[in-house]
Amino acid sequence: MATSLRRKSYTALVGGVRVGSDAPIVVQSMTNTDTADVKSTVEQVAALARAGSELVRVTVNNDEAAAGVAPMVEQLEKMGVRVPIIGDFHYNGHILLKKYPECARALAKYRINPGNVSVGRKNDDNFRTMIEVAVEHQKPVRIGVNWGSLDQALLTRMMDENSKRTEPRDARDVMMEAMVVSALDNAAAAERYGMKPEQIILSAKVSGVQDLIDVYRSLATRCNYALHLGLTEAGMGMKGIVASTAGLSVLLQEGIGDTIRVSLTPAPGGDRTEEVQTAQQILQSLQIRSFLPQVTACPGCGRTTSTYFQELAQQIQFYLREQMPTWRTQRAGVEEMKVAVMGCVVNGPGESKHANLGISLPGTFEDPKAPVYVDGRLFTTLKGDHIVEEFRTILQNYVESHYVARGPGEAVADGSAAEVNVTGRRTQLVELR
């Protein structure tokens, strides 16, 4: 279990999901479909929700997208996917929210970027209009500052003031401060226009790891709003995963952050749910939340020239992730199960004994047998050509016998991962605080 104390914040209600220090840290994601294409967007939202995304954001950038939001939410409801949908607005959100009230009602939260909501204007009428719509429909908002679209008037003023100082600060530090000031000033304005502090979530998105850490440390000490963490434009593949993990892990260990997103650039035709899996794994590796049974597998060495254990580990990991959408709704606590798939006798038995379920496969020149351990005790020894199938059967039997089926009142619909994990992790999260 993580040892850091959670920063105390207001707790916002986004649809049926609570975001703040009185709730588990929430995983969210964003679609990359054209929201006007309702069918494709529904399919991707459903896939993200099944993967465990507890909030899903969609782009609302034109009339067609705004008109598609309500039908999309309705179709998701009919499918039993009750994940809250967030509308991402830039430039024309004030127009779309007023023009399409059914969109304003269907969304669970509005994301507003103060740097571009009133571009070219000398007042904040557009920002105020969006806040007033949120107040009318009692929707929370995320005021999301981004260094790629920071309020240029504010930044220019702060840079000018800095240049007049006896000892000017570094330009980078002034920009970080401008992001914090922008977020706090706009949050204060939102409260003046009728928002409650528990209806406001703040973010300050940058694409550099150290910048991310510095700006959120500053923001966290200067307000009590819930905070959304994420490295914007994290990148593709290993670069995006490593950079996001490096930045988010530092802040999460310090108790900063109430909801997170890993903004990975998918490969062409790639799986959008990778960003959900990465966010979950960050939280699970830090022992903050559990989402999926974990597979421990050795890296292999000269003692394990066969790739058999690698293939088994991969198949078991795939099987666990494939089963989780069903298990999540039926088997309380299964997300905390630990499975060990080891390639030889050196660490195999020891690691297997530390897991709920473990198998030690024969390494090079070892006897062709695979001992299986259940809760630290030798359960059986598998031999022959069907070790994978037999071990998977043992795994399924273990889940059915060790994780109590949820009662009728506990069952949750697919896509409501937040509800499942709130129930399953409440005690631990109270201790974290």
Coordinates of N, CA and C in Angstrom, one line a residue, residues 93-199:
G93 N -17.2 27.0 -27.6 CA -18.1 26.3 -26.6 C -19.2 27.1 -26.1
H94 N -19.1 28.4 -25.9 CA -20.2 29.2 -25.5 C -21.3 29.2 -26.5
I95 N -21.0 29.1 -27.7 CA -22.0 29.1 -28.8 C -22.7 27.8 -28.8
L96 N -22.0 26.7 -28.8 CA -22.5 25.3 -28.9 C -23.4 25.0 -27.7
L97 N -22.9 25.3 -26.5 CA -23.7 25.0 -25.3 C -25.0 25.7 -25.2
K98 N -25.1 26.9 -25.7 CA -26.3 27.6 -25.8 C -27.2 27.2 -26.9
K99 N -26.6 26.9 -28.0 CA -27.4 26.5 -29.2 C -28.0 25.1 -29.1
Y100 N -27.2 24.2 -28.4 CA -27.7 22.8 -28.3 C -27.9 22.4 -26.8
P101 N -29.0 22.8 -26.2 CA -29.2 22.6 -24.8 C -29.2 21.1 -24.4
E102 N -29.7 20.2 -25.4 CA -29.7 18.8 -25.2 C -28.3 18.3 -25.0
C103 N -27.3 18.9 -25.7 CA -25.9 18.5 -25.5 C -25.4 18.9 -24.1
A104 N -25.8 20.1 -23.7 CA -25.4 20.6 -22.4 C -25.9 19.7 -21.3
R105 N -27.2 19.2 -21.5 CA -27.8 18.4 -20.5 C -27.2 17.0 -20.5
A106 N -26.8 16.4 -21.6 CA -26.3 15.1 -21.7 C -24.9 14.9 -21.2
L107 N -24.1 15.9 -21.3 CA -22.7 15.8 -20.8 C -22.7 15.8 -19.3
A108 N -21.7 15.1 -18.8 CA -21.5 15.0 -17.3 C -20.6 16.1 -16.8
K109 N -19.8 16.7 -17.7 CA -18.9 17.7 -17.3 C -18.4 18.5 -18.5
Y110 N -18.0 19.7 -18.4 CA -17.5 20.5 -19.5 C -16.0 20.8 -19.2
R111 N -15.2 20.6 -20.3 CA -13.8 21.0 -20.2 C -13.6 22.3 -20.9
I112 N -13.1 23.3 -20.2 CA -13.0 24.7 -20.7 C -11.5 25.1 -20.6
N113 N -11.0 25.5 -21.8 CA -9.6 26.0 -21.8 C -9.6 27.5 -21.8
P114 N -9.3 28.2 -20.7 CA -9.5 29.7 -20.6 C -8.5 30.4 -21.6
G115 N -7.5 29.7 -22.1 CA -6.6 30.4 -23.0 C -7.2 30.7 -24.4
N116 N -8.2 29.9 -24.7 CA -8.8 30.1 -26.1 C -10.3 30.3 -26.1
V117 N -10.9 30.4 -24.9 CA -12.3 30.6 -24.9 C -12.7 32.0 -25.2
S118 N -11.8 33.0 -25.0 CA -12.1 34.4 -25.3 C -11.0 35.0 -26.2
V119 N -10.5 34.2 -27.1 CA -9.4 34.7 -28.0 C -9.9 36.0 -28.7
G120 N -9.0 37.0 -28.7 CA -9.3 38.3 -29.4 C -10.3 39.2 -28.7
R121 N -10.7 38.8 -27.5 CA -11.7 39.7 -26.8 C -11.0 40.3 -25.6
K122 N -11.6 41.4 -25.1 CA -11.0 42.1 -24.0 C -11.8 41.8 -22.7
N123 N -12.8 40.9 -22.8 CA -13.5 40.5 -21.6 C -13.7 39.0 -21.6
D124 N -14.3 38.5 -20.6 CA -14.5 37.1 -20.4 C -15.9 36.7 -20.6
D125 N -16.7 37.4 -21.5 CA -18.1 37.0 -21.7 C -18.3 35.6 -22.2
N126 N -17.4 35.1 -23.0 CA -17.6 33.8 -23.5 C -17.4 32.7 -22.4
F127 N -16.3 33.0 -21.6 CA -16.1 32.1 -20.4 C -17.3 32.1 -19.5
R128 N -17.8 33.3 -19.2 CA -18.9 33.5 -18.3 C -20.1 32.8 -18.9
T129 N -20.4 32.8 -20.2 CA -21.5 32.1 -20.7 C -21.4 30.6 -20.5
M130 N -20.3 30.0 -20.7 CA -20.1 28.6 -20.4 C -20.3 28.2 -19.0
I131 N -19.8 29.1 -18.1 CA -20.0 28.8 -16.7 C -21.5 28.9 -16.3
E132 N -22.2 29.9 -16.9 CA -23.6 30.1 -16.6 C -24.4 28.9 -17.1
V133 N -24.0 28.3 -18.2 CA -24.7 27.1 -18.7 C -24.4 26.0 -17.7
A134 N -23.2 25.8 -17.2 CA -22.9 24.8 -16.3 C -23.7 24.9 -15.0
V135 N -23.8 26.2 -14.5 CA -24.6 26.4 -13.3 C -26.1 26.1 -13.6
E136 N -26.6 26.5 -14.7 CA -28.0 26.2 -15.1 C -28.3 24.7 -15.0
H137 N -27.4 23.9 -15.6 CA -27.6 22.4 -15.6 C -26.9 21.7 -14.5
Q138 N -26.3 22.4 -13.6 CA -25.6 21.8 -12.4 C -24.5 20.8 -12.9
K139 N -23.7 21.2 -13.8 CA -22.6 20.4 -14.3 C -21.3 20.9 -13.8
P140 N -20.4 20.0 -13.4 CA -19.0 20.5 -13.0 C -18.2 20.8 -14.2
V141 N -17.2 21.6 -14.0 CA -16.3 22.0 -15.1 C -14.9 21.7 -14.8
R142 N -14.1 21.4 -15.8 CA -12.6 21.3 -15.6 C -12.1 22.5 -16.3
I143 N -11.4 23.4 -15.6 CA -10.7 24.5 -16.2 C -9.3 24.1 -16.4
G144 N -9.1 23.8 -17.7 CA -7.8 23.2 -18.1 C -6.9 24.1 -18.8
V145 N -5.9 24.6 -18.1 CA -4.8 25.5 -18.7 C -3.8 24.6 -19.4
N146 N -3.4 25.1 -20.6 CA -2.4 24.3 -21.4 C -1.4 25.3 -21.9
W147 N -0.1 24.8 -21.8 CA 0.9 25.8 -22.1 C 1.0 26.0 -23.6
G148 N 0.4 25.2 -24.4 CA 0.3 25.4 -25.8 C -0.7 26.4 -26.2
S149 N -1.6 26.8 -25.3 CA -2.7 27.8 -25.6 C -2.9 28.6 -24.4
L150 N -1.9 29.0 -23.8 CA -1.9 29.9 -22.6 C -2.4 31.3 -22.9
D151 N -3.2 31.9 -22.0 CA -3.7 33.3 -22.2 C -2.5 34.2 -22.5
Q152 N -2.4 34.6 -23.7 CA -1.2 35.4 -24.1 C -1.1 36.8 -23.5
A153 N -2.3 37.4 -23.2 CA -2.3 38.7 -22.5 C -1.7 38.6 -21.1
L154 N -2.2 37.5 -20.4 CA -1.6 37.3 -19.1 C -0.2 37.0 -19.1
L155 N 0.3 36.1 -20.0 CA 1.7 35.8 -20.1 C 2.5 37.0 -20.4
T156 N 2.1 37.8 -21.4 CA 2.8 39.0 -21.8 C 3.0 40.0 -20.6
R157 N 1.9 40.2 -19.9 CA 1.9 41.1 -18.7 C 2.9 40.6 -17.7
M158 N 2.9 39.3 -17.4 CA 3.8 38.7 -16.4 C 5.2 38.7 -16.8
M159 N 5.5 38.5 -18.1 CA 6.8 38.6 -18.7 C 7.3 40.0 -18.6
D160 N 6.5 41.0 -18.9 CA 6.9 42.4 -18.8 C 7.2 42.8 -17.3
E161 N 6.4 42.4 -16.4 CA 6.6 42.6 -15.0 C 7.9 42.0 -14.5
N162 N 8.2 40.8 -15.0 CA 9.4 40.1 -14.6 C 10.6 40.8 -15.2
S163 N 10.6 41.4 -16.4 CA 11.7 42.0 -17.0 C 12.1 43.3 -16.2
K164 N 11.2 43.8 -15.4 CA 11.4 45.0 -14.6 C 12.0 44.7 -13.2
R165 N 12.1 43.5 -12.9 CA 12.6 43.1 -11.6 C 14.1 43.3 -11.5
T166 N 14.6 43.5 -10.3 CA 16.0 43.7 -10.2 C 16.8 42.4 -10.6
E167 N 16.2 41.3 -10.2 CA 16.7 40.0 -10.6 C 15.6 39.2 -11.2
P168 N 15.5 39.3 -12.5 CA 14.4 38.6 -13.3 C 14.5 37.1 -13.1
R169 N 13.3 36.5 -13.1 CA 13.2 35.0 -13.0 C 13.4 34.5 -14.4
D170 N 13.8 33.2 -14.5 CA 13.9 32.5 -15.8 C 12.6 32.5 -16.5
A171 N 12.6 32.7 -17.8 CA 11.3 32.7 -18.6 C 10.5 31.5 -18.4
R172 N 11.1 30.4 -18.3 CA 10.4 29.1 -18.0 C 9.6 29.2 -16.7
D173 N 10.2 29.7 -15.7 CA 9.6 29.8 -14.4 C 8.4 30.8 -14.4
V174 N 8.5 31.9 -15.2 CA 7.4 32.8 -15.4 C 6.2 32.1 -16.1
M175 N 6.5 31.3 -17.1 CA 5.5 30.6 -17.8 C 4.7 29.7 -16.9
M176 N 5.5 28.9 -16.0 CA 4.9 28.0 -15.1 C 4.0 28.8 -14.1
E177 N 4.4 29.9 -13.6 CA 3.6 30.7 -12.7 C 2.4 31.3 -13.4
A178 N 2.5 31.6 -14.7 CA 1.4 32.1 -15.5 C 0.3 31.1 -15.6
M179 N 0.7 29.8 -15.7 CA -0.3 28.7 -15.8 C -1.0 28.6 -14.5
V180 N -0.3 28.7 -13.4 CA -1.0 28.5 -12.1 C -1.9 29.7 -11.9
V181 N -1.4 30.9 -12.2 CA -2.3 32.1 -12.0 C -3.5 32.1 -12.9
S182 N -3.3 31.6 -14.1 CA -4.5 31.5 -15.0 C -5.5 30.6 -14.5
A183 N -5.1 29.4 -14.0 CA -6.0 28.4 -13.5 C -6.8 29.0 -12.3
L184 N -6.0 29.6 -11.3 CA -6.6 30.1 -10.1 C -7.5 31.3 -10.4
D185 N -7.1 32.2 -11.2 CA -7.9 33.3 -11.5 C -9.3 32.9 -12.2
N186 N -9.2 32.0 -13.1 CA -10.4 31.5 -13.8 C -11.3 30.7 -12.9
A187 N -10.7 30.0 -11.9 CA -11.5 29.3 -11.0 C -12.3 30.2 -10.0
A188 N -11.6 31.3 -9.7 CA -12.2 32.3 -8.8 C -13.3 33.0 -9.6
A189 N -13.1 33.3 -10.9 CA -14.2 33.9 -11.7 C -15.4 33.0 -11.8
A190 N -15.1 31.7 -12.0 CA -16.2 30.7 -12.1 C -17.0 30.7 -10.8
E191 N -16.4 30.8 -9.6 CA -17.1 30.9 -8.4 C -18.0 32.2 -8.3
R192 N -17.4 33.3 -8.8 CA -18.2 34.5 -8.8 C -19.4 34.4 -9.7
Y193 N -19.3 33.6 -10.7 CA -20.5 33.4 -11.7 C -21.4 32.3 -11.2
G194 N -21.2 31.8 -10.1 CA -22.2 30.8 -9.5 C -21.7 29.4 -9.3
M195 N -20.5 29.0 -9.7 CA -20.0 27.7 -9.5 C -19.7 27.5 -8.0
K196 N -19.9 26.3 -7.5 CA -19.5 25.9 -6.2 C -18.1 25.4 -6.3
P197 N -17.2 25.5 -5.3 CA -15.8 25.0 -5.4 C -15.8 23.5 -5.6
E198 N -16.7 22.8 -5.1 CA -16.7 21.4 -5.4 C -17.2 21.0 -6.8
Q199 N -17.5 22.0 -7.6 CA -17.9 21.7 -9.0 C -16.8 22.0 -9.9

